[in-house]
Amino acid sequence: MKLEWYRQQMRRPLFSTPLFWQVNRGLSLLVALGYGMVLLSLGWRESWLRLAFALVIPAAVFLLTGWLRKKLDRPRPFALLGEPPLHPHESGQGCPSRHTASAVILCWTALLLPGWVGWTLWGVLLVLTCLIGAIRVFTGMHFLRDVLLGAGLSTLIGAVVYLPLLLFALF
């Protein structure tokens, strides 16, 4: 996408209001609540190995994206455009999107719950994740590539770690 497109989106009344930033925070809190439900459910069921994976893998993704952000140190759209950010934020370390990467790996983590419960929560979290990614782009916090890289990284890790465990019922 062209840089001017980001400027246009950031100047739209809808995307430049503090209320829109609160929506972003609310969506992130809903994803965190879903993750909390996964952890509580796995603990309640005494699925200790699944609980360990539910704790370790998202933490690893969070740390990996943080490391990548420091290594890549890509600027954010608002910084390149000279626009004020919607929310006070540093201008560097925009790639990959940690919000998106975290939300995607939490979608995968929901699949650790058995049956329709895991799939239902996965679907709800997936919708919230897509909204979070879109908001990060429209508010000028991330370029589309930042969001896609964060989502792709978590999808790859989720597929490599969780799919074999779930498909072959290794726990």
mmCIF file of C-alpha atoms in Angstrom:
data_model
loop_
_atom_site.group_PDB
_atom_site.id
_atom_site.type_symbol
_atom_site.label_atom_id
_atom_site.label_comp_id
_atom_site.label_asym_id
_atom_site.label_seq_id
_atom_site.Cartn_x
_atom_site.Cartn_y
_atom_site.Cartn_z
ATOM 1 C CA MET A 1 0.000 0.000 0.000
ATOM 2 C CA LYS A 2 1.155 3.496 -0.707
ATOM 3 C CA LEU A 3 2.160 5.711 2.182
ATOM 4 C CA GLU A 4 -0.469 8.286 1.233
ATOM 5 C CA TRP A 5 -3.197 5.684 1.808
ATOM 6 C CA TYR A 6 -2.128 5.422 5.452
ATOM 7 C CA ARG A 7 -2.256 9.215 5.788
ATOM 8 C CA GLN A 8 -5.826 9.247 4.444
ATOM 9 C CA GLN A 9 -6.926 6.516 6.847
ATOM 10 C CA MET A 10 -5.304 8.194 9.841
ATOM 11 C CA ARG A 11 -7.104 11.456 9.061
ATOM 12 C CA ARG A 12 -10.568 9.915 8.765
ATOM 13 C CA PRO A 13 -12.711 11.032 11.686
ATOM 14 C CA LEU A 14 -13.580 7.464 12.665
ATOM 15 C CA PHE A 15 -9.992 6.210 12.861
ATOM 16 C CA SER A 16 -8.562 9.307 14.526
ATOM 17 C CA THR A 17 -10.799 9.416 17.596
ATOM 18 C CA PRO A 18 -9.762 8.267 21.076
ATOM 19 C CA LEU A 19 -12.902 6.094 21.109
ATOM 20 C CA PHE A 20 -11.466 4.037 18.256
ATOM 21 C CA TRP A 21 -8.327 3.438 20.298
ATOM 22 C CA GLN A 22 -10.521 2.264 23.176
ATOM 23 C CA VAL A 23 -12.164 -0.222 20.798
ATOM 24 C CA ASN A 24 -8.681 -1.536 20.022
ATOM 25 C CA ARG A 25 -7.971 -1.950 23.730
ATOM 26 C CA GLY A 26 -11.338 -3.598 24.297
ATOM 27 C CA LEU A 27 -10.728 -6.154 21.552
ATOM 28 C CA SER A 28 -7.307 -6.958 23.007
ATOM 29 C CA LEU A 29 -8.881 -7.430 26.436
ATOM 30 C CA LEU A 30 -11.504 -9.778 24.976
ATOM 31 C CA VAL A 31 -8.751 -11.906 23.422
ATOM 32 C CA ALA A 32 -6.934 -11.946 26.778
ATOM 33 C CA LEU A 33 -10.193 -12.977 28.470
ATOM 34 C CA GLY A 34 -10.573 -15.841 25.985
ATOM 35 C CA TYR A 35 -7.012 -16.920 26.749
ATOM 36 C CA GLY A 36 -7.776 -16.793 30.461
ATOM 37 C CA MET A 37 -10.771 -19.058 29.842
ATOM 38 C CA VAL A 38 -8.492 -21.539 28.060
ATOM 39 C CA LEU A 39 -6.033 -21.557 30.961
ATOM 40 C CA LEU A 40 -8.760 -21.935 33.593
ATOM 41 C CA SER A 41 -10.465 -24.705 31.663
ATOM 42 C CA LEU A 42 -7.245 -26.655 31.154
ATOM 43 C CA GLY A 43 -6.366 -26.268 34.839
ATOM 44 C CA TRP A 44 -9.875 -27.302 35.877
ATOM 45 C CA ARG A 45 -9.635 -30.413 33.692
ATOM 46 C CA GLU A 46 -6.170 -31.109 35.112
ATOM 47 C CA SER A 47 -4.744 -31.188 31.584
ATOM 48 C CA TRP A 48 -1.307 -30.231 32.844
ATOM 49 C CA LEU A 49 0.630 -30.923 29.660
ATOM 50 C CA ARG A 50 -1.833 -28.913 27.570
ATOM 51 C CA LEU A 51 -1.715 -26.153 30.166
ATOM 52 C CA ALA A 52 2.082 -26.102 29.934
ATOM 53 C CA PHE A 53 1.878 -25.726 26.144
ATOM 54 C CA ALA A 54 -0.791 -23.030 26.561
ATOM 55 C CA LEU A 55 1.604 -21.061 28.760
ATOM 56 C CA VAL A 56 4.955 -21.669 27.062
ATOM 57 C CA ILE A 57 4.113 -21.312 23.356
ATOM 58 C CA PRO A 58 2.354 -17.897 23.576
ATOM 59 C CA ALA A 59 5.166 -16.636 25.825
ATOM 60 C CA ALA A 60 7.735 -17.833 23.282
ATOM 61 C CA VAL A 61 5.883 -16.065 20.455
ATOM 62 C CA PHE A 62 5.719 -12.869 22.504
ATOM 63 C CA LEU A 63 9.464 -12.991 23.184
ATOM 64 C CA LEU A 64 10.305 -13.906 19.580
ATOM 65 C CA THR A 65 8.276 -11.024 18.148
ATOM 66 C CA GLY A 66 9.887 -8.651 20.643
ATOM 67 C CA TRP A 67 13.336 -9.814 19.546
ATOM 68 C CA LEU A 68 12.414 -9.511 15.852
ATOM 69 C CA ARG A 69 11.051 -6.005 16.393
ATOM 70 C CA LYS A 70 14.334 -4.891 17.925
ATOM 71 C CA LYS A 71 16.377 -6.533 15.168
ATOM 72 C CA LEU A 72 14.281 -5.149 12.293
ATOM 73 C CA ASP A 73 13.507 -1.776 13.953
ATOM 74 C CA ARG A 74 11.129 -0.729 11.195
ATOM 75 C CA PRO A 75 9.341 2.603 11.550
ATOM 76 C CA ARG A 76 5.612 2.859 12.007
ATOM 77 C CA PRO A 77 3.369 4.625 9.467
ATOM 78 C CA PHE A 78 2.596 7.576 11.734
ATOM 79 C CA ALA A 79 6.322 8.239 12.192
ATOM 80 C CA LEU A 80 7.085 8.170 8.462
ATOM 81 C CA LEU A 81 4.163 10.487 7.771
ATOM 82 C CA GLY A 82 4.965 12.909 10.564
ATOM 83 C CA GLU A 83 1.449 12.428 11.938
ATOM 84 C CA PRO A 84 0.750 12.313 15.660
ATOM 85 C CA PRO A 85 -0.090 8.786 16.830
ATOM 86 C CA LEU A 86 -3.594 8.116 18.081
ATOM 87 C CA HIS A 87 -2.077 6.803 21.292
ATOM 88 C CA PRO A 88 1.339 7.843 22.680
ATOM 89 C CA HIS A 89 3.767 5.371 21.170
ATOM 90 C CA GLU A 90 7.399 5.052 20.167
ATOM 91 C CA SER A 91 8.039 5.341 16.462
ATOM 92 C CA GLY A 92 10.312 2.320 15.923
ATOM 93 C CA GLN A 93 9.980 -1.421 16.298
ATOM 94 C CA GLY A 94 6.801 -1.708 14.267
ATOM 95 C CA CYS A 95 7.458 -5.006 12.530
ATOM 96 C CA PRO A 96 6.085 -7.578 13.205
ATOM 97 C CA SER A 97 2.879 -6.585 14.955
ATOM 98 C CA ARG A 98 3.041 -8.084 18.429
ATOM 99 C CA HIS A 99 -0.689 -7.532 18.981
ATOM 100 C CA THR A 100 -1.494 -9.589 15.905
ATOM 101 C CA ALA A 101 1.135 -12.262 16.564
ATOM 102 C CA SER A 102 -0.105 -12.713 20.128
ATOM 103 C CA ALA A 103 -3.763 -12.835 19.119
ATOM 104 C CA VAL A 104 -3.105 -15.424 16.394
ATOM 105 C CA ILE A 105 -1.148 -17.759 18.680
ATOM 106 C CA LEU A 106 -3.929 -17.450 21.267
ATOM 107 C CA CYS A 107 -6.378 -18.608 18.570
ATOM 108 C CA TRP A 108 -4.236 -21.702 18.115
ATOM 109 C CA THR A 109 -4.080 -22.173 21.877
ATOM 110 C CA ALA A 110 -7.892 -22.255 22.068
ATOM 111 C CA LEU A 111 -7.778 -25.455 20.025
ATOM 112 C CA LEU A 112 -6.231 -27.192 23.037
ATOM 113 C CA LEU A 113 -9.736 -27.267 24.510
ATOM 114 C CA PRO A 114 -11.607 -30.414 23.499
ATOM 115 C CA GLY A 115 -14.381 -30.602 20.921
ATOM 116 C CA TRP A 116 -16.783 -27.856 19.985
ATOM 117 C CA VAL A 117 -15.697 -25.630 22.884
ATOM 118 C CA GLY A 118 -12.206 -25.204 21.439
ATOM 119 C CA TRP A 119 -13.483 -24.658 17.910
ATOM 120 C CA THR A 120 -16.101 -22.136 19.037
ATOM 121 C CA LEU A 121 -13.607 -20.132 21.058
ATOM 122 C CA TRP A 122 -11.146 -20.375 18.147
ATOM 123 C CA GLY A 123 -13.759 -18.844 15.817
ATOM 124 C CA VAL A 124 -14.566 -16.007 18.204
ATOM 125 C CA LEU A 125 -10.884 -15.252 18.780
ATOM 126 C CA LEU A 126 -10.192 -15.390 15.046
ATOM 127 C CA VAL A 127 -12.805 -12.692 14.366
ATOM 128 C CA LEU A 128 -11.376 -10.535 17.168
ATOM 129 C CA THR A 129 -7.862 -11.095 15.807
ATOM 130 C CA CYS A 130 -8.862 -9.928 12.325
ATOM 131 C CA LEU A 131 -10.425 -6.799 13.814
ATOM 132 C CA ILE A 132 -7.304 -6.098 15.875
ATOM 133 C CA GLY A 133 -5.090 -6.442 12.808
ATOM 134 C CA ALA A 134 -7.322 -4.135 10.771
ATOM 135 C CA ILE A 135 -7.427 -1.510 13.513
ATOM 136 C CA ARG A 136 -3.629 -1.557 13.837
ATOM 137 C CA VAL A 137 -3.364 -0.769 10.113
ATOM 138 C CA PHE A 138 -6.146 1.828 9.920
ATOM 139 C CA THR A 139 -4.872 3.771 12.929
ATOM 140 C CA GLY A 140 -1.371 4.013 11.464
ATOM 141 C CA MET A 141 0.282 1.911 14.159
ATOM 142 C CA HIS A 142 1.426 -0.730 11.652
ATOM 143 C CA PHE A 143 1.855 -1.258 7.966
ATOM 144 C CA LEU A 144 -0.120 -4.131 6.481
ATOM 145 C CA ARG A 145 3.132 -6.108 6.107
ATOM 146 C CA ASP A 146 3.750 -5.781 9.876
ATOM 147 C CA VAL A 147 0.366 -7.303 10.660
ATOM 148 C CA LEU A 148 0.730 -10.038 8.048
ATOM 149 C CA LEU A 149 4.229 -10.918 9.255
ATOM 150 C CA GLY A 150 3.005 -11.177 12.850
ATOM 151 C CA ALA A 151 0.049 -13.333 11.800
ATOM 152 C CA GLY A 152 2.211 -15.487 9.534
ATOM 153 C CA LEU A 153 4.855 -16.041 12.198
ATOM 154 C CA SER A 154 2.276 -17.179 14.753
ATOM 155 C CA THR A 155 0.448 -19.309 12.201
ATOM 156 C CA LEU A 156 3.680 -21.073 11.314
ATOM 157 C CA ILE A 157 4.582 -21.677 14.960
ATOM 158 C CA GLY A 158 1.032 -22.770 15.785
ATOM 159 C CA ALA A 159 0.954 -25.200 12.860
ATOM 160 C CA VAL A 160 4.365 -26.678 13.672
ATOM 161 C CA VAL A 161 3.753 -27.032 17.413
ATOM 162 C CA TYR A 162 0.019 -27.540 17.911
ATOM 163 C CA LEU A 163 -1.101 -29.410 14.784
ATOM 164 C CA PRO A 164 0.957 -32.569 15.378
ATOM 165 C CA LEU A 165 -0.118 -32.608 19.020
ATOM 166 C CA LEU A 166 -3.788 -32.267 18.122
ATOM 167 C CA LEU A 167 -3.877 -34.460 15.010
ATOM 168 C CA PHE A 168 -2.028 -37.355 16.577
ATOM 169 C CA ALA A 169 -3.521 -36.899 20.061
ATOM 170 C CA LEU A 170 -0.077 -36.788 21.621
ATOM 171 C CA PHE A 171 -1.533 -35.621 24.903
#
